[in-house]
Amino acid sequence: MSERVVGPQDSGLEKTLGTWSIFVAGVGLVVAASTLVSDFVGYFTIGLAFLVALVIGFLINLFLGLSCAELSTTYPKAGALYEYGARAVPWRGASVVAGLFLAFAFYGMFGIVGALEIAAGSFGLQALFGATGALAPWIIAMTVLATLPNLVHVRTMAIIEAVVLVGMLAIRWFFGVAGWAGFSNTGAWSAGNWVGEIGVFEWSAVAGALALAYWSFVGIEFVAPLAEETRNPRRNLPAGIVLGLLAILATSAFMGTGVGGTRPLAEWEESAMGPAGCDGSCPQLVVGEAMFGGWGHGLMALATAAATYTSMVIVLAAMPRILYGIARDGNFFGARLSRVFAYLHPRFRTPWVAVFVTAVAYSVVAIFFNDVVTLIYAGSYAWVIIYILWHLLVVVSRFTDPDVARPFRLPLAVPIIGALGTVFALYFAFQGAHSTYGLPALAIFAGAMVAALVSYALARARQPVRASDEQGDVTKR
């Protein structure tokens, strides 16, 4: 592989995160504002069949989380997919290009996902203040607020994230309790309210809802770029990932079934998918208004804004570290840009340049594209494909890098079953719509490959600048 340019800042990331910090990072990203949308749209349109889809989505993401745990503990570096791809492909030039392609594909895919998440949260922030008009100022405000914690120590970021996450989860569980206990304006919970034309185990409905159910869990792998800053990653990463997924499943199931059982399903669907629910982009605001009137609307708006905030804080922690990992190796579009993006703030040891660039890029996309439901499907398609690649990286690396220490080693059947299950989900979730959502995904991957080749060419064109690390060595890949 190409030479790795190691500078005095190479070991500058702080190793301070434990199990609960990883739990907070995973749950904070996954339990996003867009999952309020996907959960309520799923429950209100197909009823309890969505719960079946949700369990399938959980299992698929559990396998992904385990593969993520093996890769991130084997190669505990900030570059994440960049590092894994580079290690899995044994040939010098191809290894760099493979790593760059995976990293840029993941980063580019989140251009869609980040846009929908910021947009979903901005709808909530706008509603919280009772404002109308353009969404752009609220998108900018949300991005700025999420950027600030990422400019200080990573431990400080995790504490801020944890505080907001607890409040946001408490609101979700409050609505679930209110539904089950029957003390809201929508009345007592009744199993009869869940009766509809779609059966609980009707496969066509379950398959059609897999994309939405899958979306309720995606993002748990965002803990991987934080592996370099995690204490005892062998224990803390797997534990944080599994606990996070279980918490997400419990929250979605309890809230959704509790709320949905307080009114006939058809009534929920009509109101949530109508103008009051932003045509499906903000059904949670309808829930808040129906259950508790104005203050319930405000509380759900607060939960929406808080969910986006926790998600974007983690996004602006993880994604810049991928760019930082590439730049630290001197492979980010040449030596000059690599030096810029490998910069760490001298006091806080955080990649400021990469954070600022990522914040601007994702907010700009959100300003121009903010149809939340459409973006969920488009982003989900690309994300599922990337999940297949995570599993394949585990399998391939077992053969191409057999001697590396694997502190957390899975039975090989786990990534294989995970990859097959994810392919299964991709096929059925988008049956009849592969061309609609597959083409944007292909565009992202094609753009990532072009970027990888250009970046590699520019990196090779430079004269390597050798700098000593703490031991005075130049590490080779």
Coordinates of C-alpha atoms in Angstrom, one line a residue:
M1 CA 0.0 0.0 0.0
S2 CA 1.1 3.6 -0.3
E3 CA 3.3 5.2 2.3
R4 CA 1.4 6.7 5.2
V5 CA 2.5 10.2 6.1
V6 CA 2.5 10.4 9.8
G7 CA 2.9 13.7 11.5
P8 CA 3.2 14.9 15.1
Q9 CA -0.6 15.1 15.4
D10 CA -1.1 11.5 14.4
S11 CA -1.7 10.3 17.9
G12 CA -3.5 13.4 18.9
L13 CA -7.0 12.0 19.1
E14 CA -8.0 11.5 22.8
K15 CA -8.8 7.9 23.9
T16 CA -11.6 8.8 26.4
L17 CA -14.8 7.0 25.4
G18 CA -16.3 4.0 27.2
T19 CA -19.2 1.7 26.7
W20 CA -21.9 4.2 27.6
S21 CA -20.3 6.8 25.4
I22 CA -20.5 4.4 22.5
F23 CA -24.1 3.6 23.5
V24 CA -24.9 7.3 23.4
A25 CA -23.2 7.8 20.1
G26 CA -25.0 4.9 18.4
V27 CA -28.4 5.6 19.8
G28 CA -28.0 9.3 19.3
L29 CA -27.5 8.9 15.6
V30 CA -30.0 6.2 15.0
V31 CA -33.0 7.6 17.1
A32 CA -33.2 10.6 14.8
A33 CA -36.0 12.9 13.8
S34 CA -36.4 10.9 10.6
T35 CA -37.1 7.8 12.6
L36 CA -40.1 9.5 14.2
V37 CA -41.3 10.0 10.6
S38 CA -40.5 6.4 9.5
D39 CA -41.9 4.8 12.6
F40 CA -45.3 6.7 12.6
V41 CA -45.7 6.4 8.8
G42 CA -45.0 2.7 9.1
Y43 CA -47.4 2.0 12.0
F44 CA -50.2 4.2 10.6
T45 CA -50.1 2.9 7.1
I46 CA -49.8 -0.9 7.6
G47 CA -50.6 -1.4 11.3
L48 CA -48.9 -4.0 13.4
A49 CA -47.4 -5.6 10.3
F50 CA -44.8 -2.8 10.7
L51 CA -43.8 -4.3 14.1
V52 CA -42.9 -7.5 12.2
A53 CA -40.9 -5.5 9.7
L54 CA -39.2 -3.7 12.6
V55 CA -38.0 -7.0 14.2
I56 CA -36.6 -8.0 10.8
G57 CA -34.8 -4.6 10.5
F58 CA -33.4 -5.1 14.0
L59 CA -32.0 -8.5 13.2
I60 CA -30.4 -7.3 10.0
N61 CA -28.8 -4.3 11.8
L62 CA -27.7 -6.6 14.7
F63 CA -25.6 -8.6 12.2
L64 CA -24.3 -5.4 10.8
G65 CA -23.4 -4.1 14.2
L66 CA -21.5 -7.3 15.0
S67 CA -19.5 -7.0 11.7
C68 CA -18.9 -3.4 12.5
A69 CA -17.6 -4.4 16.0
E70 CA -15.1 -6.9 14.5
L71 CA -13.8 -4.4 11.9
S72 CA -13.6 -1.5 14.3
T73 CA -11.8 -3.4 17.0
T74 CA -9.4 -5.1 14.5
Y75 CA -8.6 -1.7 12.9
P76 CA -9.4 0.9 15.5
K77 CA -8.7 3.9 13.4
A78 CA -10.6 7.1 12.7
G79 CA -10.8 6.4 9.0
A80 CA -13.2 3.5 9.5
L81 CA -14.3 2.2 6.1
Y82 CA -11.3 3.8 4.5
E83 CA -9.1 1.8 6.8
Y84 CA -11.0 -1.4 6.4
G85 CA -11.1 -1.3 2.6
A86 CA -7.4 -0.5 2.4
R87 CA -6.6 -3.4 4.7
A88 CA -8.9 -5.9 3.0
V89 CA -7.5 -5.3 -0.5
P90 CA -3.8 -6.6 -0.5
W91 CA -2.5 -4.8 -3.6
R92 CA -0.7 -1.6 -3.2
G93 CA -2.5 0.9 -5.4
A94 CA -5.8 -1.0 -5.4
S95 CA -5.9 -1.0 -1.6
V96 CA -5.8 2.8 -1.4
V97 CA -8.4 3.2 -4.1
A98 CA -10.7 0.6 -2.4
G99 CA -10.4 2.4 0.9
L100 CA -11.0 5.8 -0.7
F101 CA -14.0 4.5 -2.6
L102 CA -15.7 3.1 0.4
A103 CA -15.1 6.2 2.5
F104 CA -16.3 8.6 -0.2
A105 CA -19.3 6.5 -1.0
F106 CA -20.3 6.5 2.7
Y107 CA -19.6 10.3 3.0
G108 CA -21.5 11.0 -0.2
M109 CA -24.5 8.8 0.8
F110 CA -24.8 10.8 3.9
G111 CA -25.2 13.9 1.8
I112 CA -28.7 12.6 1.2
V113 CA -29.2 11.2 4.7
G114 CA -27.8 14.3 6.4
A115 CA -30.1 16.5 4.3
L116 CA -33.3 14.6 5.3
E117 CA -32.3 14.5 8.9
I118 CA -31.5 18.2 9.1
A119 CA -34.8 18.9 7.2
A120 CA -36.8 16.7 9.6
G121 CA -35.4 18.4 12.6
S122 CA -35.8 21.8 11.1
F123 CA -39.5 21.2 10.6
G124 CA -39.7 20.4 14.3
L125 CA -37.6 23.5 15.3
Q126 CA -39.8 25.7 13.1
A127 CA -42.9 24.3 14.7
L128 CA -41.4 24.6 18.2
F129 CA -41.2 28.4 17.7
G130 CA -44.5 28.6 15.8
A131 CA -42.8 30.0 12.8
T132 CA -43.7 29.8 9.1
G133 CA -41.9 30.5 5.9
A134 CA -38.6 29.3 4.5
L135 CA -36.9 26.3 6.1
A136 CA -33.3 27.4 5.3
P137 CA -32.7 29.6 8.4
W138 CA -33.8 26.7 10.6
I139 CA -31.5 24.3 8.8
I140 CA -28.6 26.7 9.3
A141 CA -29.4 27.2 13.0
M142 CA -29.6 23.4 13.5
T143 CA -26.3 22.8 11.8
V144 CA -24.5 25.5 13.8
L145 CA -25.9 24.1 17.1
A146 CA -24.7 20.6 16.2
T147 CA -21.3 21.9 15.1
L148 CA -20.4 23.6 18.3
P149 CA -19.9 20.5 20.6
N150 CA -17.6 19.0 17.9
L151 CA -15.2 21.8 18.3
V152 CA -14.3 20.8 21.8
H153 CA -12.9 17.6 23.5
V154 CA -14.7 14.5 22.3
R155 CA -15.6 13.6 25.9
T156 CA -17.4 17.0 26.2
M157 CA -19.3 16.2 23.0
A158 CA -20.3 12.9 24.4
I159 CA -21.6 14.4 27.7
I160 CA -23.7 17.1 25.8
E161 CA -25.0 14.3 23.5
A162 CA -26.0 12.1 26.5
V163 CA -27.9 14.9 28.2
V164 CA -30.0 15.8 25.1
L165 CA -30.4 12.1 24.3
V166 CA -31.9 11.3 27.7
G167 CA -34.5 14.1 27.3
M168 CA -35.4 13.1 23.8
L169 CA -35.9 9.4 24.7
A170 CA -37.9 10.4 27.7
I171 CA -40.4 12.3 25.5
R172 CA -40.8 9.2 23.2
W173 CA -41.4 7.0 26.2
F174 CA -43.8 9.5 27.7
F175 CA -46.0 9.3 24.6
G176 CA -45.8 5.5 24.7
V177 CA -46.9 5.5 28.3
A178 CA -49.7 8.0 27.6
G179 CA -51.0 5.8 24.9
W180 CA -50.8 2.5 26.9
A181 CA -52.2 4.1 30.0
G182 CA -54.9 6.0 28.2
F183 CA -54.5 9.4 29.8
S184 CA -54.3 11.5 26.6
N185 CA -57.0 13.2 24.6
T186 CA -57.2 10.3 22.1
G187 CA -58.7 8.1 24.8
A188 CA -58.0 4.6 26.1
W189 CA -55.8 2.1 24.3
S190 CA -57.7 -0.6 22.5
A191 CA -56.5 -3.6 20.4
G192 CA -59.6 -2.9 18.2
N193 CA -58.0 0.3 17.0
W194 CA -55.3 -1.7 15.3
V195 CA -57.8 -3.7 13.2
G196 CA -57.4 -2.9 9.5
E197 CA -57.3 -4.5 6.1
I198 CA -53.7 -5.6 6.4
G199 CA -52.9 -8.7 8.5
V200 CA -50.0 -8.6 11.0
F201 CA -48.1 -11.3 9.1
E202 CA -49.1 -10.3 5.6
W203 CA -45.8 -10.6 3.8
S204 CA -46.4 -8.1 1.0
A205 CA -47.1 -5.4 3.6
V206 CA -44.1 -6.4 5.7
A207 CA -41.8 -6.5 2.7
G208 CA -43.1 -3.1 1.5
A209 CA -42.4 -1.6 5.0
L210 CA -38.9 -3.1 5.3
A211 CA -37.2 0.1 4.0
L212 CA -39.0 2.2 6.7
A213 CA -38.3 -0.4 9.4
Y214 CA -34.7 -0.7 8.3
W215 CA -34.4 3.1 8.6
S216 CA -35.4 2.9 12.3
F217 CA -32.0 1.3 13.0
V218 CA -29.5 2.5 10.4
G219 CA -26.5 4.4 11.6
I220 CA -25.3 2.2 14.5
E221 CA -22.0 1.8 12.6
F222 CA -21.3 5.5 13.1
V223 CA -19.5 4.5 16.3
A224 CA -16.7 3.0 14.1
P225 CA -14.8 6.2 13.4
L226 CA -14.7 6.8 17.2
A227 CA -12.8 3.5 17.8
E228 CA -9.5 5.3 17.9
E229 CA -10.9 7.4 20.8
T230 CA -12.4 4.5 22.7
R231 CA -10.9 2.9 25.8
N232 CA -10.8 -0.9 25.6
P233 CA -12.6 -1.1 22.2
R234 CA -12.7 -4.9 22.4
R235 CA -15.3 -4.7 25.2
N236 CA -16.8 -1.2 24.8
L237 CA -17.6 -1.2 21.1
P238 CA -19.6 -4.5 20.9
A239 CA -21.4 -3.9 24.2
G240 CA -22.3 -0.3 23.2
I241 CA -23.6 -1.4 19.8
V242 CA -25.8 -4.3 21.0
L243 CA -27.2 -2.3 23.9
G244 CA -27.9 0.6 21.6
L245 CA -29.8 -1.6 19.1
L246 CA -31.9 -3.1 21.9
A247 CA -32.8 0.3 23.3
I248 CA -33.8 1.5 19.8
L249 CA -36.1 -1.5 19.2
A250 CA -37.7 -1.2 22.7
T251 CA -38.3 2.6 22.2
S252 CA -39.8 2.2 18.7
A253 CA -42.0 -0.7 19.6
F254 CA -43.3 0.8 22.9
M255 CA -44.0 4.3 21.6
G256 CA -45.5 3.2 18.2
T257 CA -47.8 0.5 19.6
G258 CA -48.9 2.7 22.5
V259 CA -49.8 5.7 20.4
G260 CA -51.3 3.8 17.5
G261 CA -53.7 1.9 19.8
T262 CA -55.5 5.1 21.0
R263 CA -57.4 5.9 17.7
P264 CA -58.6 3.8 14.8
L265 CA -55.8 3.2 12.4
A266 CA -57.5 4.8 9.4
E267 CA -57.9 8.1 11.4
W268 CA -54.2 8.2 12.2
E269 CA -53.3 7.5 8.6
E270 CA -55.6 10.2 7.3
S271 CA -54.3 12.9 9.6
A272 CA -50.6 11.9 9.6
M273 CA -50.4 11.7 5.8
G274 CA -52.3 15.0 5.3
P275 CA -51.3 18.7 5.4
A276 CA -51.2 18.7 9.2
G277 CA -48.5 16.0 9.0
C278 CA -46.6 17.8 6.2
D279 CA -47.9 15.1 3.8
G280 CA -46.1 12.5 5.8
S281 CA -42.9 14.4 6.5
C282 CA -43.9 15.4 10.1
P283 CA -46.5 12.9 11.4
Q284 CA -45.1 13.1 14.9
L285 CA -46.5 16.7 15.1
V286 CA -50.0 15.3 14.4
V287 CA -49.5 12.8 17.2
G288 CA -48.5 15.4 19.7
E289 CA -51.5 17.7 18.8
A290 CA -54.0 14.8 18.8
M291 CA -52.9 13.5 22.2
F292 CA -52.3 16.7 24.2
G293 CA -53.3 19.7 22.1
G294 CA -51.0 22.6 21.7
W295 CA -48.5 21.6 24.4
G296 CA -48.3 18.1 23.0
H297 CA -47.6 19.5 19.6
G298 CA -44.8 21.6 21.2
L299 CA -43.4 18.6 23.1
M300 CA -43.2 16.5 20.0
A301 CA -41.7 19.4 18.1
L302 CA -39.0 19.6 20.9
A303 CA -38.4 15.8 20.6
T304 CA -38.0 16.2 16.8
A305 CA -35.5 19.0 17.1
A306 CA -33.6 17.2 19.9
A307 CA -33.5 14.0 17.8
T308 CA -32.0 15.8 14.9
Y309 CA -29.6 17.6 17.2
T310 CA -28.3 14.3 18.7
S311 CA -28.0 12.7 15.3
M312 CA -26.2 15.6 13.7
V313 CA -23.8 16.0 16.6
I314 CA -22.7 12.4 16.0
V315 CA -22.7 12.9 12.2
L316 CA -20.4 15.9 12.6
A317 CA -18.2 13.8 14.9
A318 CA -17.9 10.6 12.8
M319 CA -17.9 11.8 9.2
P320 CA -15.1 14.4 9.6
R321 CA -13.0 11.8 11.3
I322 CA -13.2 9.7 8.1
L323 CA -11.8 12.6 6.1
Y324 CA -9.2 13.2 8.8
G325 CA -8.1 9.5 8.6
I326 CA -7.7 9.8 4.8
A327 CA -5.9 13.1 5.1
R328 CA -3.6 11.8 7.8
D329 CA -2.3 9.3 5.4
G330 CA -1.7 12.0 2.8
N331 CA -4.4 10.6 0.4
F332 CA -7.0 13.4 0.4
F333 CA -6.6 15.0 -3.0
G334 CA -2.9 15.7 -2.7
A335 CA -0.4 16.8 -0.1
R336 CA -1.8 20.3 0.4
L337 CA -5.4 19.4 1.1
S338 CA -4.2 16.4 3.2
R339 CA -2.3 18.8 5.5
V340 CA -5.3 21.0 5.8
F341 CA -7.8 18.3 6.6
A342 CA -5.4 16.5 8.9
Y343 CA -5.3 19.5 11.1
L344 CA -6.2 19.0 14.8
H345 CA -7.0 21.9 17.1
P346 CA -4.0 22.1 19.4
R347 CA -6.0 22.3 22.6
F348 CA -9.2 20.2 21.9
R349 CA -7.5 17.6 19.5
T350 CA -10.5 17.7 17.2
P351 CA -10.4 17.9 13.3
W352 CA -11.8 21.5 13.0
V353 CA -11.4 21.9 9.2
A354 CA -13.1 18.5 8.4
V355 CA -15.9 19.4 10.8
F356 CA -16.6 22.8 9.2
V357 CA -16.5 21.5 5.7
T358 CA -18.8 18.6 6.5
A359 CA -21.3 20.9 8.3
V360 CA -21.4 23.3 5.3
A361 CA -21.7 20.5 2.7
Y362 CA -24.6 18.7 4.4
S363 CA -26.6 21.9 5.3
V364 CA -26.4 23.1 1.7
V365 CA -27.9 19.9 0.4
A366 CA -30.6 20.1 3.0
I367 CA -31.6 23.6 1.9
F368 CA -32.3 22.5 -1.6
F369 CA -33.7 19.0 -0.9
N370 CA -36.0 18.5 2.1
D371 CA -38.7 16.1 1.1
V372 CA -38.1 13.8 4.1
V373 CA -40.0 10.6 3.1
T374 CA -38.5 10.6 -0.4
L375 CA -35.0 11.1 0.9
I376 CA -35.5 8.3 3.4
Y377 CA -36.1 5.8 0.6
A378 CA -33.3 7.2 -1.5
G379 CA -30.8 7.2 1.3
S380 CA -31.9 3.9 2.6
Y381 CA -31.2 2.2 -0.7
A382 CA -27.6 3.4 -0.9
W383 CA -27.1 2.6 2.8
V384 CA -28.3 -1.0 2.5
I385 CA -25.7 -1.6 -0.3
I386 CA -23.0 -0.1 1.9
Y387 CA -24.1 -2.5 4.7
I388 CA -23.5 -5.4 2.4
L389 CA -20.0 -4.2 1.8
W390 CA -19.4 -4.0 5.6
H391 CA -20.1 -7.7 5.8
L392 CA -18.0 -8.6 2.8
L393 CA -15.1 -6.6 4.2
V394 CA -15.1 -8.9 7.3
V395 CA -15.1 -12.0 5.1
V396 CA -12.5 -10.8 2.6
S397 CA -10.1 -9.5 5.3
R398 CA -10.1 -12.9 7.0
F399 CA -8.3 -14.2 3.9
T400 CA -6.2 -11.2 2.9
D401 CA -5.1 -10.2 6.4
P402 CA -5.2 -13.5 8.3
D403 CA -2.5 -12.7 10.8
V404 CA -3.8 -9.5 12.2
A405 CA -5.0 -9.6 15.8
R406 CA -8.8 -9.6 16.1
P407 CA -9.8 -8.8 19.6
F408 CA -13.5 -9.4 18.8
R409 CA -13.8 -12.2 16.3
L410 CA -17.1 -13.5 14.9
P411 CA -17.9 -16.9 13.6
L412 CA -17.5 -16.5 9.8
A413 CA -21.2 -17.5 9.4
V414 CA -22.3 -14.2 11.0
P415 CA -21.1 -11.8 8.3
I416 CA -22.1 -14.3 5.6
I417 CA -25.7 -14.6 6.9
G418 CA -25.7 -10.8 7.5
A419 CA -24.7 -10.1 3.9
L420 CA -27.4 -12.5 2.5
G421 CA -30.0 -11.1 4.8
T422 CA -29.2 -7.6 3.8
V423 CA -29.5 -8.6 0.1
F424 CA -32.8 -10.2 0.9
A425 CA -34.0 -7.0 2.6
L426 CA -32.8 -4.8 -0.3
Y427 CA -34.7 -6.9 -2.9
F428 CA -38.0 -7.1 -1.1
A429 CA -38.0 -3.6 0.4
F430 CA -37.6 -1.9 -3.0
Q431 CA -39.4 -4.4 -5.1
G432 CA -40.9 -2.5 -8.1
A433 CA -38.9 0.6 -7.2
H434 CA -35.3 -0.5 -7.7
S435 CA -34.8 1.8 -10.7
T436 CA -36.3 4.8 -8.9
Y437 CA -34.0 4.6 -5.8
G438 CA -31.2 2.5 -7.3
L439 CA -30.2 5.1 -9.8
P440 CA -29.4 7.8 -7.2
A441 CA -27.4 5.2 -5.3
L442 CA -25.4 4.2 -8.4
A443 CA -24.7 7.9 -9.0
I444 CA -23.3 8.2 -5.5
F445 CA -21.1 5.1 -6.0
A446 CA -19.9 6.3 -9.5
G447 CA -19.1 9.7 -8.0
A448 CA -17.2 8.0 -5.1
M449 CA -15.1 6.0 -7.6
V450 CA -14.2 9.1 -9.6
A451 CA -13.3 10.9 -6.4
A452 CA -11.2 8.0 -5.2
L453 CA -9.2 7.7 -8.5
V454 CA -8.6 11.5 -8.6
S455 CA -7.6 11.6 -5.0
Y456 CA -5.2 8.7 -5.4
A457 CA -3.7 10.2 -8.6
L458 CA -3.1 13.5 -6.8
A459 CA -1.6 11.7 -3.8
R460 CA 0.8 9.7 -6.0
A461 CA 1.8 12.9 -7.9
R462 CA 3.3 14.5 -4.8
Q463 CA 6.7 13.8 -3.4
P464 CA 6.2 12.0 -0.1
V465 CA 6.9 14.1 2.8
R466 CA 8.4 12.0 5.6
A467 CA 7.6 13.1 9.1
S468 CA 8.3 11.2 12.3
D469 CA 5.8 10.0 14.7
E470 CA 6.3 9.8 18.4
Q471 CA 8.8 7.0 17.9
G472 CA 10.5 8.6 15.0
D473 CA 9.2 6.1 12.5
V474 CA 7.5 6.3 9.2
T475 CA 4.8 3.7 9.2
K476 CA 4.2 1.7 6.1
R477 CA 0.9 0.3 5.1

